[in-house]
Amino acid sequence: MLSIRDWMKLVDHKITDGSDYFWSCYGPNAYTLDSWNGVHGKGGYSASIIFSTKTQKVYEVTVCDYTNDRAYRMINPKNVEKHRTEAVTRQVSSAQAWDDVDYVDLEVDEDFIEKGLAIQSGEVYGTDILIPIDLPNDVLLQAALQAHKQNITLNAYINTALRELVEKVKRDEGFKETL
């Protein structure tokens, strides 16, 4: 999870707003800081962080790309269920960023930072998301050997394998059969 320092560096220490966070899912000391470039629509972006004023623990970070109507978010894994439960209690979608735009939840700090920097600089960026995977050594070795045989990188091989697995599941060919 990003630290306050990482987030401040991402927004170049430009804070435009701050307030208590009014949902209770993150506790009584939750505070939010925002950084917005002041532009609605094309060229506009914002970033937010919610953290504890007592412990400095970060609960959630977001970055919104108003040019492309995309929103990215990371919620501290220890707080995801609390956030979801409070959204249900409030009868709102926990996925909705604004209007018809839903958050894309990210799991890798570098992915969030790369997207955030590209959004702020107006650069084209990938919409694929990075996911952490932990493979047993024997599976990793087999994947590396297969990638070598196909003359591609291990990363490319694993991406292809994951995409093929997703397509099999979509076609309802069964997930258990591929394990």
PDB file of C-alpha atoms in Angstrom:
ATOM      1  CA  MET A   1       0.000   0.000   0.000  1.00  0.00           C
ATOM      2  CA  LEU A   2       1.287   3.450  -0.845  1.00  0.00           C
ATOM      3  CA  SER A   3       2.560   5.567   2.010  1.00  0.00           C
ATOM      4  CA  ILE A   4       1.596   9.197   2.564  1.00  0.00           C
ATOM      5  CA  ARG A   5       5.089  10.118   1.373  1.00  0.00           C
ATOM      6  CA  ASP A   6       4.631   8.152  -1.879  1.00  0.00           C
ATOM      7  CA  TRP A   7       1.284   9.823  -2.519  1.00  0.00           C
ATOM      8  CA  MET A   8       2.634  13.307  -1.753  1.00  0.00           C
ATOM      9  CA  LYS A   9       5.478  12.703  -4.198  1.00  0.00           C
ATOM     10  CA  LEU A  10       2.973  11.492  -6.812  1.00  0.00           C
ATOM     11  CA  VAL A  11       0.954  14.735  -6.550  1.00  0.00           C
ATOM     12  CA  ASP A  12       4.114  16.847  -6.278  1.00  0.00           C
ATOM     13  CA  HIS A  13       3.008  18.049  -2.822  1.00  0.00           C
ATOM     14  CA  LYS A  14       0.076  19.969  -4.376  1.00  0.00           C
ATOM     15  CA  ILE A  15      -2.845  19.762  -1.955  1.00  0.00           C
ATOM     16  CA  THR A  16      -6.080  21.499  -2.970  1.00  0.00           C
ATOM     17  CA  ASP A  17      -8.440  20.274  -0.253  1.00  0.00           C
ATOM     18  CA  GLY A  18      -8.646  18.255   2.930  1.00  0.00           C
ATOM     19  CA  SER A  19     -11.299  17.185   5.406  1.00  0.00           C
ATOM     20  CA  ASP A  20     -12.405  14.552   7.858  1.00  0.00           C
ATOM     21  CA  TYR A  21     -13.538  11.386   6.110  1.00  0.00           C
ATOM     22  CA  PHE A  22     -17.195  10.940   6.961  1.00  0.00           C
ATOM     23  CA  TRP A  23     -17.650   7.223   6.457  1.00  0.00           C
ATOM     24  CA  SER A  24     -16.935   5.193   9.594  1.00  0.00           C
ATOM     25  CA  CYS A  25     -15.277   2.203   7.879  1.00  0.00           C
ATOM     26  CA  TYR A  26     -11.790   3.613   8.447  1.00  0.00           C
ATOM     27  CA  GLY A  27     -12.349   4.751  12.034  1.00  0.00           C
ATOM     28  CA  PRO A  28     -12.765   8.098  13.789  1.00  0.00           C
ATOM     29  CA  ASN A  29      -9.383   9.532  12.804  1.00  0.00           C
ATOM     30  CA  ALA A  30      -9.707   9.126   9.048  1.00  0.00           C
ATOM     31  CA  TYR A  31      -8.770  12.204   7.052  1.00  0.00           C
ATOM     32  CA  THR A  32      -8.722  12.807   3.309  1.00  0.00           C
ATOM     33  CA  LEU A  33      -6.418  14.986   1.235  1.00  0.00           C
ATOM     34  CA  ASP A  34      -7.131  15.877  -2.380  1.00  0.00           C
ATOM     35  CA  SER A  35      -5.059  17.168  -5.249  1.00  0.00           C
ATOM     36  CA  TRP A  36      -7.003  18.457  -8.263  1.00  0.00           C
ATOM     37  CA  ASN A  37      -5.705  20.429 -11.208  1.00  0.00           C
ATOM     38  CA  GLY A  38      -8.944  22.435 -11.429  1.00  0.00           C
ATOM     39  CA  VAL A  39      -9.907  21.198 -14.896  1.00  0.00           C
ATOM     40  CA  HIS A  40     -13.279  19.558 -15.595  1.00  0.00           C
ATOM     41  CA  GLY A  41     -13.302  17.177 -18.552  1.00  0.00           C
ATOM     42  CA  LYS A  42     -10.406  16.962 -21.017  1.00  0.00           C
ATOM     43  CA  GLY A  43      -7.077  17.508 -19.282  1.00  0.00           C
ATOM     44  CA  GLY A  44      -8.581  17.152 -15.826  1.00  0.00           C
ATOM     45  CA  TYR A  45      -7.358  14.835 -13.094  1.00  0.00           C
ATOM     46  CA  SER A  46      -7.448  14.443  -9.349  1.00  0.00           C
ATOM     47  CA  ALA A  47      -5.929  12.237  -6.692  1.00  0.00           C
ATOM     48  CA  SER A  48      -7.025  11.532  -3.125  1.00  0.00           C
ATOM     49  CA  ILE A  49      -5.653   9.774  -0.083  1.00  0.00           C
ATOM     50  CA  ILE A  50      -7.469   8.680   3.069  1.00  0.00           C
ATOM     51  CA  PHE A  51      -5.317   7.994   6.116  1.00  0.00           C
ATOM     52  CA  SER A  52      -5.322   7.965   9.915  1.00  0.00           C
ATOM     53  CA  THR A  53      -4.252  11.210  11.575  1.00  0.00           C
ATOM     54  CA  LYS A  54      -3.123   9.159  14.604  1.00  0.00           C
ATOM     55  CA  THR A  55      -1.109   6.348  13.008  1.00  0.00           C
ATOM     56  CA  GLN A  56      -0.538   7.663   9.462  1.00  0.00           C
ATOM     57  CA  LYS A  57      -1.873   4.314   8.170  1.00  0.00           C
ATOM     58  CA  VAL A  58      -3.153   4.711   4.610  1.00  0.00           C
ATOM     59  CA  TYR A  59      -6.604   3.279   3.997  1.00  0.00           C
ATOM     60  CA  GLU A  60      -7.281   4.264   0.396  1.00  0.00           C
ATOM     61  CA  VAL A  61      -5.767   6.137  -2.554  1.00  0.00           C
ATOM     62  CA  THR A  62      -7.472   7.152  -5.791  1.00  0.00           C
ATOM     63  CA  VAL A  63      -6.531   8.819  -9.039  1.00  0.00           C
ATOM     64  CA  CYS A  64      -9.127  10.021 -11.547  1.00  0.00           C
ATOM     65  CA  ASP A  65      -8.582  10.698 -15.241  1.00  0.00           C
ATOM     66  CA  TYR A  66     -11.356  13.020 -16.430  1.00  0.00           C
ATOM     67  CA  THR A  67     -10.061  13.060 -20.010  1.00  0.00           C
ATOM     68  CA  ASN A  68     -10.666   9.339 -20.490  1.00  0.00           C
ATOM     69  CA  ASP A  69     -13.337   8.818 -17.806  1.00  0.00           C
ATOM     70  CA  ARG A  70     -11.206   6.383 -15.824  1.00  0.00           C
ATOM     71  CA  ALA A  71     -10.739   6.042 -12.092  1.00  0.00           C
ATOM     72  CA  TYR A  72      -8.210   3.897 -10.259  1.00  0.00           C
ATOM     73  CA  ARG A  73      -8.220   2.987  -6.593  1.00  0.00           C
ATOM     74  CA  MET A  74      -6.282   1.002  -4.027  1.00  0.00           C
ATOM     75  CA  ILE A  75      -7.899   0.119  -0.711  1.00  0.00           C
ATOM     76  CA  ASN A  76      -5.753  -1.309   2.048  1.00  0.00           C
ATOM     77  CA  PRO A  77      -6.568  -5.060   1.969  1.00  0.00           C
ATOM     78  CA  LYS A  78      -7.363  -4.988   5.692  1.00  0.00           C
ATOM     79  CA  ASN A  79     -10.166  -2.493   5.043  1.00  0.00           C
ATOM     80  CA  VAL A  80     -11.789  -3.722   1.818  1.00  0.00           C
ATOM     81  CA  GLU A  81     -14.565  -5.642   3.556  1.00  0.00           C
ATOM     82  CA  LYS A  82     -15.318  -2.783   5.975  1.00  0.00           C
ATOM     83  CA  HIS A  83     -15.586  -0.380   3.030  1.00  0.00           C
ATOM     84  CA  ARG A  84     -17.837  -2.744   1.082  1.00  0.00           C
ATOM     85  CA  THR A  85     -20.073  -3.328   4.109  1.00  0.00           C
ATOM     86  CA  GLU A  86     -20.508   0.387   4.735  1.00  0.00           C
ATOM     87  CA  ALA A  87     -21.351   0.967   1.067  1.00  0.00           C
ATOM     88  CA  VAL A  88     -24.093  -1.666   1.348  1.00  0.00           C
ATOM     89  CA  THR A  89     -25.381  -0.026   4.545  1.00  0.00           C
ATOM     90  CA  ARG A  90     -25.432   3.368   2.788  1.00  0.00           C
ATOM     91  CA  GLN A  91     -27.072   1.765  -0.258  1.00  0.00           C
ATOM     92  CA  VAL A  92     -24.439   3.037  -2.667  1.00  0.00           C
ATOM     93  CA  SER A  93     -22.165   1.230  -5.078  1.00  0.00           C
ATOM     94  CA  SER A  94     -18.704   0.829  -3.623  1.00  0.00           C
ATOM     95  CA  ALA A  95     -17.397   0.590  -7.182  1.00  0.00           C
ATOM     96  CA  GLN A  96     -18.771   3.913  -8.462  1.00  0.00           C
ATOM     97  CA  ALA A  97     -16.297   6.755  -8.849  1.00  0.00           C
ATOM     98  CA  TRP A  98     -18.689   9.233 -10.489  1.00  0.00           C
ATOM     99  CA  ASP A  99     -21.710   9.110 -12.824  1.00  0.00           C
ATOM    100  CA  ASP A 100     -21.224   6.010 -15.002  1.00  0.00           C
ATOM    101  CA  VAL A 101     -17.546   5.551 -14.159  1.00  0.00           C
ATOM    102  CA  ASP A 102     -16.491   2.738 -11.830  1.00  0.00           C
ATOM    103  CA  TYR A 103     -13.197   2.410 -10.054  1.00  0.00           C
ATOM    104  CA  VAL A 104     -10.661  -0.075 -11.332  1.00  0.00           C
ATOM    105  CA  ASP A 105      -9.147  -1.552  -8.191  1.00  0.00           C
ATOM    106  CA  LEU A 106      -5.388  -1.941  -8.359  1.00  0.00           C
ATOM    107  CA  GLU A 107      -3.193  -4.162  -6.212  1.00  0.00           C
ATOM    108  CA  VAL A 108       0.346  -3.107  -7.133  1.00  0.00           C
ATOM    109  CA  ASP A 109       1.801   0.215  -5.943  1.00  0.00           C
ATOM    110  CA  GLU A 110       3.914   0.654  -9.074  1.00  0.00           C
ATOM    111  CA  ASP A 111       0.832   0.229 -11.269  1.00  0.00           C
ATOM    112  CA  PHE A 112      -0.978   2.995  -9.365  1.00  0.00           C
ATOM    113  CA  ILE A 113       2.044   5.312  -9.503  1.00  0.00           C
ATOM    114  CA  GLU A 114       2.648   4.714 -13.232  1.00  0.00           C
ATOM    115  CA  LYS A 115      -0.992   5.389 -14.095  1.00  0.00           C
ATOM    116  CA  GLY A 116      -1.110   8.435 -11.814  1.00  0.00           C
ATOM    117  CA  LEU A 117       2.007   9.997 -13.332  1.00  0.00           C
ATOM    118  CA  ALA A 118       0.793   9.361 -16.890  1.00  0.00           C
ATOM    119  CA  ILE A 119      -2.639  10.812 -16.124  1.00  0.00           C
ATOM    120  CA  GLN A 120      -1.102  13.970 -14.645  1.00  0.00           C
ATOM    121  CA  SER A 121       1.234  14.474 -17.579  1.00  0.00           C
ATOM    122  CA  GLY A 122      -1.485  13.766 -20.170  1.00  0.00           C
ATOM    123  CA  GLU A 123       0.366  10.761 -21.561  1.00  0.00           C
ATOM    124  CA  VAL A 124      -1.189   7.659 -23.049  1.00  0.00           C
ATOM    125  CA  TYR A 125      -1.066   4.789 -20.553  1.00  0.00           C
ATOM    126  CA  GLY A 126      -2.002   1.140 -20.490  1.00  0.00           C
ATOM    127  CA  THR A 127      -5.334   0.118 -19.037  1.00  0.00           C
ATOM    128  CA  ASP A 128      -4.137  -3.389 -18.223  1.00  0.00           C
ATOM    129  CA  ILE A 129      -3.655  -3.915 -14.522  1.00  0.00           C
ATOM    130  CA  LEU A 130      -0.756  -5.571 -12.774  1.00  0.00           C
ATOM    131  CA  ILE A 131      -1.623  -8.413 -10.459  1.00  0.00           C
ATOM    132  CA  PRO A 132       0.707 -10.055  -7.990  1.00  0.00           C
ATOM    133  CA  ILE A 133       0.964 -13.808  -8.378  1.00  0.00           C
ATOM    134  CA  ASP A 134       2.881 -16.249  -6.253  1.00  0.00           C
ATOM    135  CA  LEU A 135       3.779 -19.388  -8.153  1.00  0.00           C
ATOM    136  CA  PRO A 136       5.357 -22.477  -6.614  1.00  0.00           C
ATOM    137  CA  ASN A 137       8.958 -22.950  -7.738  1.00  0.00           C
ATOM    138  CA  ASP A 138       8.178 -26.017  -9.858  1.00  0.00           C
ATOM    139  CA  VAL A 139       5.409 -24.173 -11.765  1.00  0.00           C
ATOM    140  CA  LEU A 140       7.652 -21.130 -12.197  1.00  0.00           C
ATOM    141  CA  LEU A 141      10.434 -23.339 -13.583  1.00  0.00           C
ATOM    142  CA  GLN A 142       8.061 -25.019 -16.046  1.00  0.00           C
ATOM    143  CA  ALA A 143       6.743 -21.622 -17.167  1.00  0.00           C
ATOM    144  CA  ALA A 144      10.289 -20.317 -17.645  1.00  0.00           C
ATOM    145  CA  LEU A 145      11.200 -23.377 -19.739  1.00  0.00           C
ATOM    146  CA  GLN A 146       8.075 -22.991 -21.888  1.00  0.00           C
ATOM    147  CA  ALA A 147       8.765 -19.266 -22.357  1.00  0.00           C
ATOM    148  CA  HIS A 148      12.320 -20.076 -23.423  1.00  0.00           C
ATOM    149  CA  LYS A 149      11.058 -22.687 -25.919  1.00  0.00           C
ATOM    150  CA  GLN A 150       8.682 -20.080 -27.386  1.00  0.00           C
ATOM    151  CA  ASN A 151      11.422 -17.431 -27.402  1.00  0.00           C
ATOM    152  CA  ILE A 152       9.329 -15.004 -25.324  1.00  0.00           C
ATOM    153  CA  THR A 153       9.773 -13.470 -21.903  1.00  0.00           C
ATOM    154  CA  LEU A 154       8.472 -15.202 -18.809  1.00  0.00           C
ATOM    155  CA  ASN A 155       6.138 -12.255 -18.251  1.00  0.00           C
ATOM    156  CA  ALA A 156       4.697 -12.574 -21.766  1.00  0.00           C
ATOM    157  CA  TYR A 157       4.242 -16.331 -21.299  1.00  0.00           C
ATOM    158  CA  ILE A 158       2.407 -15.920 -17.987  1.00  0.00           C
ATOM    159  CA  ASN A 159       0.213 -13.129 -19.403  1.00  0.00           C
ATOM    160  CA  THR A 160      -0.751 -15.379 -22.324  1.00  0.00           C
ATOM    161  CA  ALA A 161      -1.453 -18.316 -20.015  1.00  0.00           C
ATOM    162  CA  LEU A 162      -3.644 -16.172 -17.763  1.00  0.00           C
ATOM    163  CA  ARG A 163      -5.565 -14.736 -20.716  1.00  0.00           C
ATOM    164  CA  GLU A 164      -6.150 -18.250 -22.086  1.00  0.00           C
ATOM    165  CA  LEU A 165      -7.379 -19.389 -18.670  1.00  0.00           C
ATOM    166  CA  VAL A 166      -9.793 -16.450 -18.459  1.00  0.00           C
ATOM    167  CA  GLU A 167     -11.111 -17.243 -21.938  1.00  0.00           C
ATOM    168  CA  LYS A 168     -11.654 -20.906 -20.977  1.00  0.00           C
ATOM    169  CA  VAL A 169     -13.598 -19.851 -17.903  1.00  0.00           C
ATOM    170  CA  LYS A 170     -15.645 -17.402 -20.010  1.00  0.00           C
ATOM    171  CA  ARG A 171     -16.482 -20.238 -22.397  1.00  0.00           C
ATOM    172  CA  ASP A 172     -17.471 -22.270 -19.338  1.00  0.00           C
ATOM    173  CA  GLU A 173     -14.921 -24.945 -20.071  1.00  0.00           C
ATOM    174  CA  GLY A 174     -14.390 -25.284 -16.372  1.00  0.00           C
ATOM    175  CA  PHE A 175     -11.798 -23.848 -14.061  1.00  0.00           C
ATOM    176  CA  LYS A 176     -11.053 -27.024 -12.081  1.00  0.00           C
ATOM    177  CA  GLU A 177     -10.066 -28.934 -15.201  1.00  0.00           C
ATOM    178  CA  THR A 178      -7.219 -26.538 -15.926  1.00  0.00           C
ATOM    179  CA  LEU A 179      -5.675 -26.763 -12.463  1.00  0.00           C
TER     180      LEU A 179
END
